[in-house]
Amino acid sequence: MTRAVSISQLYSKKRKLLRLAGVWHELLGVIERKGSMIIWGQSASGKSTFTGLLVKELCRLERVLWDDFEEGDSYTLKLSFERVAMQEVRSRVVLLDKLPLADIHKVLDKPKSPNIIVVNSLQHAQINKHDYLELTRQYSTKKWIWLSHAEGKEPEGRLARFIRYDSNEKIYIEGFTAFSASRSSASVPLAFVPELAAKYHGLTFDQFNQLPTKPNNP
């Protein structure tokens, strides 16, 4: 049964918020530590590099569970993590090798389990809308970050498009630059590999923020 909430209750409720620093705040604003975020982009757009860098920033605040269906425990994932120096936060990241989301409760039900879950990718996880809604309702106090392939500039597939509308933060990656649409604030695009973003975007590059700490390679 739906419970009515007064305006006073809405205003006074204490919420768990993630306050990111610097250019990350300008990209995403203040994030509530629950609900969904979706990140999508074409292959070789820098999506994996961006996600790794974002996870490192989030690790300042929370532990992260990364369930990788697309690459798993592979050499390419190792290279991706090396590019962003993920070893700097190794004690804050739990990596799962293609653990089915139907079994993720085995990890999330443990005491002090990570509060942020990255799923790479939505298409390889092979879930449907019902599965998505059940997961996000069962673990409604946790933050879900979904990586998705792209069709043009849109997330690929009906479920990915549904999650985009359901998400508080929607991040499109193109040319090593993140473009965010957030329900909580306006955003400034972030060039997370500045030298490659400048080559891709040309004269428009000066409209973007730049990440001060560059990855080793794109």
PDB file of C-alpha atoms in Angstrom:
ATOM      1  CA  MET A   1       0.000   0.000   0.000  1.00  0.00           C
ATOM      2  CA  THR A   2       1.293   3.453  -0.887  1.00  0.00           C
ATOM      3  CA  ARG A   3       2.014   5.622   2.161  1.00  0.00           C
ATOM      4  CA  ALA A   4       1.332   9.327   1.922  1.00  0.00           C
ATOM      5  CA  VAL A   5       4.328  11.570   2.618  1.00  0.00           C
ATOM      6  CA  SER A   6       3.917  15.145   3.766  1.00  0.00           C
ATOM      7  CA  ILE A   7       5.996  17.990   2.338  1.00  0.00           C
ATOM      8  CA  SER A   8       7.605  18.419   5.749  1.00  0.00           C
ATOM      9  CA  GLN A   9       8.591  14.744   5.818  1.00  0.00           C
ATOM     10  CA  LEU A  10       9.986  14.998   2.298  1.00  0.00           C
ATOM     11  CA  TYR A  11      12.135  17.981   3.276  1.00  0.00           C
ATOM     12  CA  SER A  12      13.299  16.630   6.634  1.00  0.00           C
ATOM     13  CA  LYS A  13      14.173  13.066   5.590  1.00  0.00           C
ATOM     14  CA  LYS A  14      17.851  12.247   5.999  1.00  0.00           C
ATOM     15  CA  ARG A  15      19.384  10.850   2.828  1.00  0.00           C
ATOM     16  CA  LYS A  16      22.716   9.205   2.124  1.00  0.00           C
ATOM     17  CA  LEU A  17      24.443  11.406  -0.425  1.00  0.00           C
ATOM     18  CA  LEU A  18      27.685  11.026  -2.358  1.00  0.00           C
ATOM     19  CA  ARG A  19      29.480  14.352  -2.615  1.00  0.00           C
ATOM     20  CA  LEU A  20      32.020  14.097  -5.394  1.00  0.00           C
ATOM     21  CA  ALA A  21      34.988  16.442  -5.697  1.00  0.00           C
ATOM     22  CA  GLY A  22      36.086  18.986  -8.297  1.00  0.00           C
ATOM     23  CA  VAL A  23      35.213  18.281 -11.926  1.00  0.00           C
ATOM     24  CA  TRP A  24      33.298  15.166 -10.877  1.00  0.00           C
ATOM     25  CA  HIS A  25      30.902  17.371  -8.926  1.00  0.00           C
ATOM     26  CA  GLU A  26      30.561  19.659 -11.939  1.00  0.00           C
ATOM     27  CA  LEU A  27      29.698  16.649 -14.096  1.00  0.00           C
ATOM     28  CA  LEU A  28      27.286  14.866 -11.746  1.00  0.00           C
ATOM     29  CA  GLY A  29      26.416  17.149  -8.842  1.00  0.00           C
ATOM     30  CA  VAL A  30      25.461  15.493  -5.548  1.00  0.00           C
ATOM     31  CA  ILE A  31      24.468  11.839  -6.024  1.00  0.00           C
ATOM     32  CA  GLU A  32      21.992  10.032  -3.818  1.00  0.00           C
ATOM     33  CA  ARG A  33      23.424   6.664  -2.743  1.00  0.00           C
ATOM     34  CA  LYS A  34      20.569   4.633  -4.137  1.00  0.00           C
ATOM     35  CA  GLY A  35      18.826   4.106  -7.447  1.00  0.00           C
ATOM     36  CA  SER A  36      20.376   3.670 -10.868  1.00  0.00           C
ATOM     37  CA  MET A  37      22.972   5.363 -13.040  1.00  0.00           C
ATOM     38  CA  ILE A  38      23.485   4.377 -16.672  1.00  0.00           C
ATOM     39  CA  ILE A  39      26.636   4.890 -18.745  1.00  0.00           C
ATOM     40  CA  TRP A  40      26.538   4.184 -22.475  1.00  0.00           C
ATOM     41  CA  GLY A  41      28.670   4.751 -25.547  1.00  0.00           C
ATOM     42  CA  GLN A  42      30.023   3.199 -28.699  1.00  0.00           C
ATOM     43  CA  SER A  43      32.932   0.757 -28.673  1.00  0.00           C
ATOM     44  CA  ALA A  44      36.301   2.554 -28.329  1.00  0.00           C
ATOM     45  CA  SER A  45      34.611   5.749 -27.099  1.00  0.00           C
ATOM     46  CA  GLY A  46      36.372   5.527 -23.725  1.00  0.00           C
ATOM     47  CA  LYS A  47      33.442   4.050 -21.761  1.00  0.00           C
ATOM     48  CA  SER A  48      35.554   1.547 -19.805  1.00  0.00           C
ATOM     49  CA  THR A  49      38.219   4.149 -19.029  1.00  0.00           C
ATOM     50  CA  PHE A  50      35.607   6.614 -17.798  1.00  0.00           C
ATOM     51  CA  THR A  51      33.899   4.012 -15.621  1.00  0.00           C
ATOM     52  CA  GLY A  52      37.203   3.020 -14.052  1.00  0.00           C
ATOM     53  CA  LEU A  53      38.017   6.643 -13.257  1.00  0.00           C
ATOM     54  CA  LEU A  54      34.540   7.223 -11.818  1.00  0.00           C
ATOM     55  CA  VAL A  55      34.862   4.126  -9.639  1.00  0.00           C
ATOM     56  CA  LYS A  56      38.157   5.428  -8.276  1.00  0.00           C
ATOM     57  CA  GLU A  57      36.434   8.681  -7.301  1.00  0.00           C
ATOM     58  CA  LEU A  58      33.516   6.811  -5.725  1.00  0.00           C
ATOM     59  CA  CYS A  59      35.951   4.653  -3.754  1.00  0.00           C
ATOM     60  CA  ARG A  60      36.832   7.723  -1.702  1.00  0.00           C
ATOM     61  CA  LEU A  61      33.326   7.428  -0.272  1.00  0.00           C
ATOM     62  CA  GLU A  62      32.153   3.817  -0.607  1.00  0.00           C
ATOM     63  CA  ARG A  63      33.265   0.302  -1.474  1.00  0.00           C
ATOM     64  CA  VAL A  64      32.375  -0.854  -4.986  1.00  0.00           C
ATOM     65  CA  LEU A  65      31.306  -4.237  -6.341  1.00  0.00           C
ATOM     66  CA  TRP A  66      32.170  -4.677 -10.050  1.00  0.00           C
ATOM     67  CA  ASP A  67      30.411  -7.606 -11.767  1.00  0.00           C
ATOM     68  CA  ASP A  68      31.942  -7.943 -15.220  1.00  0.00           C
ATOM     69  CA  PHE A  69      29.963 -10.056 -17.683  1.00  0.00           C
ATOM     70  CA  GLU A  70      31.591  -8.642 -20.791  1.00  0.00           C
ATOM     71  CA  GLU A  71      35.281  -9.148 -20.035  1.00  0.00           C
ATOM     72  CA  GLY A  72      35.306 -11.101 -16.789  1.00  0.00           C
ATOM     73  CA  ASP A  73      38.670 -12.008 -15.285  1.00  0.00           C
ATOM     74  CA  SER A  74      40.473 -11.285 -18.553  1.00  0.00           C
ATOM     75  CA  TYR A  75      43.681  -9.752 -19.812  1.00  0.00           C
ATOM     76  CA  THR A  76      41.735  -6.901 -21.443  1.00  0.00           C
ATOM     77  CA  LEU A  77      40.086  -6.008 -18.137  1.00  0.00           C
ATOM     78  CA  LYS A  78      43.513  -6.087 -16.492  1.00  0.00           C
ATOM     79  CA  LEU A  79      44.761  -3.590 -19.093  1.00  0.00           C
ATOM     80  CA  SER A  80      41.699  -1.404 -18.583  1.00  0.00           C
ATOM     81  CA  PHE A  81      42.279  -1.325 -14.820  1.00  0.00           C
ATOM     82  CA  GLU A  82      45.985  -0.614 -15.318  1.00  0.00           C
ATOM     83  CA  ARG A  83      45.162   2.389 -17.519  1.00  0.00           C
ATOM     84  CA  VAL A  84      43.361   4.079 -14.642  1.00  0.00           C
ATOM     85  CA  ALA A  85      45.704   2.761 -11.897  1.00  0.00           C
ATOM     86  CA  MET A  86      42.888   0.858 -10.206  1.00  0.00           C
ATOM     87  CA  GLN A  87      45.445  -0.765  -7.901  1.00  0.00           C
ATOM     88  CA  GLU A  88      45.429   2.496  -5.926  1.00  0.00           C
ATOM     89  CA  VAL A  89      41.968   1.564  -4.587  1.00  0.00           C
ATOM     90  CA  ARG A  90      42.307  -2.232  -4.733  1.00  0.00           C
ATOM     91  CA  SER A  91      41.091  -2.695  -1.146  1.00  0.00           C
ATOM     92  CA  ARG A  92      37.887  -0.791  -1.986  1.00  0.00           C
ATOM     93  CA  VAL A  93      36.868  -2.763  -5.100  1.00  0.00           C
ATOM     94  CA  VAL A  94      35.442  -6.280  -5.203  1.00  0.00           C
ATOM     95  CA  LEU A  95      35.635  -7.806  -8.701  1.00  0.00           C
ATOM     96  CA  LEU A  96      33.233 -10.581  -9.713  1.00  0.00           C
ATOM     97  CA  ASP A  97      33.866 -12.766 -12.754  1.00  0.00           C
ATOM     98  CA  LYS A  98      30.467 -13.015 -14.502  1.00  0.00           C
ATOM     99  CA  LEU A  99      28.458 -13.852 -11.367  1.00  0.00           C
ATOM    100  CA  PRO A 100      24.817 -14.145 -12.546  1.00  0.00           C
ATOM    101  CA  LEU A 101      22.700 -11.330 -11.147  1.00  0.00           C
ATOM    102  CA  ALA A 102      20.264 -13.981  -9.915  1.00  0.00           C
ATOM    103  CA  ASP A 103      23.045 -15.031  -7.497  1.00  0.00           C
ATOM    104  CA  ILE A 104      24.348 -11.609  -6.529  1.00  0.00           C
ATOM    105  CA  HIS A 105      22.410 -11.807  -3.251  1.00  0.00           C
ATOM    106  CA  LYS A 106      25.146 -14.201  -2.068  1.00  0.00           C
ATOM    107  CA  VAL A 107      27.442 -11.176  -1.965  1.00  0.00           C
ATOM    108  CA  LEU A 108      25.034  -8.323  -1.219  1.00  0.00           C
ATOM    109  CA  ASP A 109      23.355 -10.049   1.714  1.00  0.00           C
ATOM    110  CA  LYS A 110      26.625 -10.283   3.608  1.00  0.00           C
ATOM    111  CA  PRO A 111      27.239  -7.754   6.409  1.00  0.00           C
ATOM    112  CA  LYS A 112      29.024  -4.609   5.202  1.00  0.00           C
ATOM    113  CA  SER A 113      28.687  -5.545   1.546  1.00  0.00           C
ATOM    114  CA  PRO A 114      29.584  -2.797  -0.981  1.00  0.00           C
ATOM    115  CA  ASN A 115      26.948  -0.132  -1.483  1.00  0.00           C
ATOM    116  CA  ILE A 116      27.785   0.586  -5.130  1.00  0.00           C
ATOM    117  CA  ILE A 117      27.358  -2.101  -7.802  1.00  0.00           C
ATOM    118  CA  VAL A 118      28.763  -1.795 -11.346  1.00  0.00           C
ATOM    119  CA  VAL A 119      27.320  -4.132 -13.996  1.00  0.00           C
ATOM    120  CA  ASN A 120      29.297  -4.451 -17.247  1.00  0.00           C
ATOM    121  CA  SER A 121      27.441  -4.733 -19.475  1.00  0.00           C
ATOM    122  CA  LEU A 122      23.677  -4.699 -19.384  1.00  0.00           C
ATOM    123  CA  GLN A 123      23.484  -6.597 -22.680  1.00  0.00           C
ATOM    124  CA  HIS A 124      25.848  -9.361 -21.508  1.00  0.00           C
ATOM    125  CA  ALA A 125      24.088  -9.687 -18.126  1.00  0.00           C
ATOM    126  CA  GLN A 126      21.025 -10.994 -20.012  1.00  0.00           C
ATOM    127  CA  ILE A 127      18.322  -9.751 -17.670  1.00  0.00           C
ATOM    128  CA  ASN A 128      14.844  -8.445 -18.427  1.00  0.00           C
ATOM    129  CA  LYS A 129      12.782  -5.571 -17.076  1.00  0.00           C
ATOM    130  CA  HIS A 130      11.279  -7.729 -14.318  1.00  0.00           C
ATOM    131  CA  ASP A 131      14.758  -8.833 -13.164  1.00  0.00           C
ATOM    132  CA  TYR A 132      15.947  -5.221 -13.138  1.00  0.00           C
ATOM    133  CA  LEU A 133      12.995  -3.999 -11.089  1.00  0.00           C
ATOM    134  CA  GLU A 134      13.310  -6.871  -8.610  1.00  0.00           C
ATOM    135  CA  LEU A 135      17.027  -6.234  -8.079  1.00  0.00           C
ATOM    136  CA  THR A 136      16.698  -2.500  -7.620  1.00  0.00           C
ATOM    137  CA  ARG A 137      13.719  -2.910  -5.275  1.00  0.00           C
ATOM    138  CA  GLN A 138      15.322  -5.646  -3.199  1.00  0.00           C
ATOM    139  CA  TYR A 139      18.516  -3.611  -2.824  1.00  0.00           C
ATOM    140  CA  SER A 140      16.905  -0.186  -2.926  1.00  0.00           C
ATOM    141  CA  THR A 141      19.462   1.376  -0.561  1.00  0.00           C
ATOM    142  CA  LYS A 142      22.345   0.604  -2.924  1.00  0.00           C
ATOM    143  CA  LYS A 143      23.575   2.430  -6.018  1.00  0.00           C
ATOM    144  CA  TRP A 144      23.448   0.525  -9.306  1.00  0.00           C
ATOM    145  CA  ILE A 145      25.694   1.592 -12.195  1.00  0.00           C
ATOM    146  CA  TRP A 146      24.763  -0.034 -15.503  1.00  0.00           C
ATOM    147  CA  LEU A 147      27.085   0.016 -18.525  1.00  0.00           C
ATOM    148  CA  SER A 148      25.387  -0.274 -21.885  1.00  0.00           C
ATOM    149  CA  HIS A 149      26.276  -0.552 -25.534  1.00  0.00           C
ATOM    150  CA  ALA A 150      24.915   2.170 -27.812  1.00  0.00           C
ATOM    151  CA  GLU A 151      22.824   2.397 -30.965  1.00  0.00           C
ATOM    152  CA  GLY A 152      23.902   5.707 -32.434  1.00  0.00           C
ATOM    153  CA  LYS A 153      23.699   8.061 -29.464  1.00  0.00           C
ATOM    154  CA  GLU A 154      21.038   6.040 -27.632  1.00  0.00           C
ATOM    155  CA  PRO A 155      21.420   3.074 -25.247  1.00  0.00           C
ATOM    156  CA  GLU A 156      21.082  -0.234 -27.089  1.00  0.00           C
ATOM    157  CA  GLY A 157      17.840  -2.127 -26.579  1.00  0.00           C
ATOM    158  CA  ARG A 158      14.480  -1.623 -24.922  1.00  0.00           C
ATOM    159  CA  LEU A 159      15.679  -2.440 -21.393  1.00  0.00           C
ATOM    160  CA  ALA A 160      18.645  -0.047 -21.618  1.00  0.00           C
ATOM    161  CA  ARG A 161      16.329   2.729 -22.780  1.00  0.00           C
ATOM    162  CA  PHE A 162      13.953   1.974 -19.893  1.00  0.00           C
ATOM    163  CA  ILE A 163      16.851   2.132 -17.416  1.00  0.00           C
ATOM    164  CA  ARG A 164      17.924   5.468 -18.884  1.00  0.00           C
ATOM    165  CA  TYR A 165      14.497   6.918 -18.041  1.00  0.00           C
ATOM    166  CA  ASP A 166      14.568   5.246 -14.614  1.00  0.00           C
ATOM    167  CA  SER A 167      18.068   6.485 -13.730  1.00  0.00           C
ATOM    168  CA  ASN A 168      18.907   9.557 -11.711  1.00  0.00           C
ATOM    169  CA  GLU A 169      22.178  10.007 -13.633  1.00  0.00           C
ATOM    170  CA  LYS A 170      22.518   9.369 -17.358  1.00  0.00           C
ATOM    171  CA  ILE A 171      26.013   9.566 -18.852  1.00  0.00           C
ATOM    172  CA  TYR A 172      26.747   9.389 -22.563  1.00  0.00           C
ATOM    173  CA  ILE A 173      30.370   8.821 -23.615  1.00  0.00           C
ATOM    174  CA  GLU A 174      31.693  10.105 -26.928  1.00  0.00           C
ATOM    175  CA  GLY A 175      35.221  10.973 -27.951  1.00  0.00           C
ATOM    176  CA  PHE A 176      36.712  10.400 -24.466  1.00  0.00           C
ATOM    177  CA  THR A 177      34.258  12.937 -23.054  1.00  0.00           C
ATOM    178  CA  ALA A 178      31.377  12.342 -20.641  1.00  0.00           C
ATOM    179  CA  PHE A 179      28.087  14.162 -21.151  1.00  0.00           C
ATOM    180  CA  SER A 180      25.760  13.880 -18.170  1.00  0.00           C
ATOM    181  CA  ALA A 181      22.074  14.520 -17.670  1.00  0.00           C
ATOM    182  CA  SER A 182      21.268  14.463 -13.954  1.00  0.00           C
ATOM    183  CA  ARG A 183      17.947  14.968 -12.173  1.00  0.00           C
ATOM    184  CA  SER A 184      19.724  16.848  -9.404  1.00  0.00           C
ATOM    185  CA  SER A 185      21.819  19.445 -11.242  1.00  0.00           C
ATOM    186  CA  ALA A 186      23.115  20.823 -14.514  1.00  0.00           C
ATOM    187  CA  SER A 187      26.440  19.460 -15.705  1.00  0.00           C
ATOM    188  CA  VAL A 188      29.630  20.474 -17.476  1.00  0.00           C
ATOM    189  CA  PRO A 189      31.013  17.845 -19.920  1.00  0.00           C
ATOM    190  CA  LEU A 190      34.195  16.160 -18.705  1.00  0.00           C
ATOM    191  CA  ALA A 191      37.113  15.328 -21.015  1.00  0.00           C
ATOM    192  CA  PHE A 192      38.654  12.447 -19.081  1.00  0.00           C
ATOM    193  CA  VAL A 193      41.446  11.815 -21.608  1.00  0.00           C
ATOM    194  CA  PRO A 194      42.100  15.444 -22.592  1.00  0.00           C
ATOM    195  CA  GLU A 195      44.554  14.908 -25.445  1.00  0.00           C
ATOM    196  CA  LEU A 196      42.268  12.453 -27.262  1.00  0.00           C
ATOM    197  CA  ALA A 197      39.132  14.462 -26.512  1.00  0.00           C
ATOM    198  CA  ALA A 198      40.794  17.526 -28.056  1.00  0.00           C
ATOM    199  CA  LYS A 199      41.584  15.594 -31.250  1.00  0.00           C
ATOM    200  CA  TYR A 200      38.043  14.242 -31.472  1.00  0.00           C
ATOM    201  CA  HIS A 201      36.070  17.376 -30.645  1.00  0.00           C
ATOM    202  CA  GLY A 202      38.339  19.964 -32.227  1.00  0.00           C
ATOM    203  CA  LEU A 203      37.397  23.580 -31.599  1.00  0.00           C
ATOM    204  CA  THR A 204      34.600  22.682 -29.172  1.00  0.00           C
ATOM    205  CA  PHE A 205      37.090  21.167 -26.730  1.00  0.00           C
ATOM    206  CA  ASP A 206      37.454  24.394 -24.743  1.00  0.00           C
ATOM    207  CA  GLN A 207      33.814  24.024 -23.635  1.00  0.00           C
ATOM    208  CA  PHE A 208      34.699  20.967 -21.545  1.00  0.00           C
ATOM    209  CA  ASN A 209      36.288  20.467 -18.166  1.00  0.00           C
ATOM    210  CA  GLN A 210      39.452  18.394 -18.114  1.00  0.00           C
ATOM    211  CA  LEU A 211      40.363  15.682 -15.652  1.00  0.00           C
ATOM    212  CA  PRO A 212      43.624  16.786 -13.996  1.00  0.00           C
ATOM    213  CA  THR A 213      44.892  13.247 -13.441  1.00  0.00           C
ATOM    214  CA  LYS A 214      45.257  11.549 -16.809  1.00  0.00           C
ATOM    215  CA  PRO A 215      45.060   7.780 -17.327  1.00  0.00           C
ATOM    216  CA  ASN A 216      48.272   6.101 -18.427  1.00  0.00           C
ATOM    217  CA  ASN A 217      46.751   5.410 -21.847  1.00  0.00           C
ATOM    218  CA  PRO A 218      43.232   5.701 -23.340  1.00  0.00           C
TER     219      PRO A 218
END
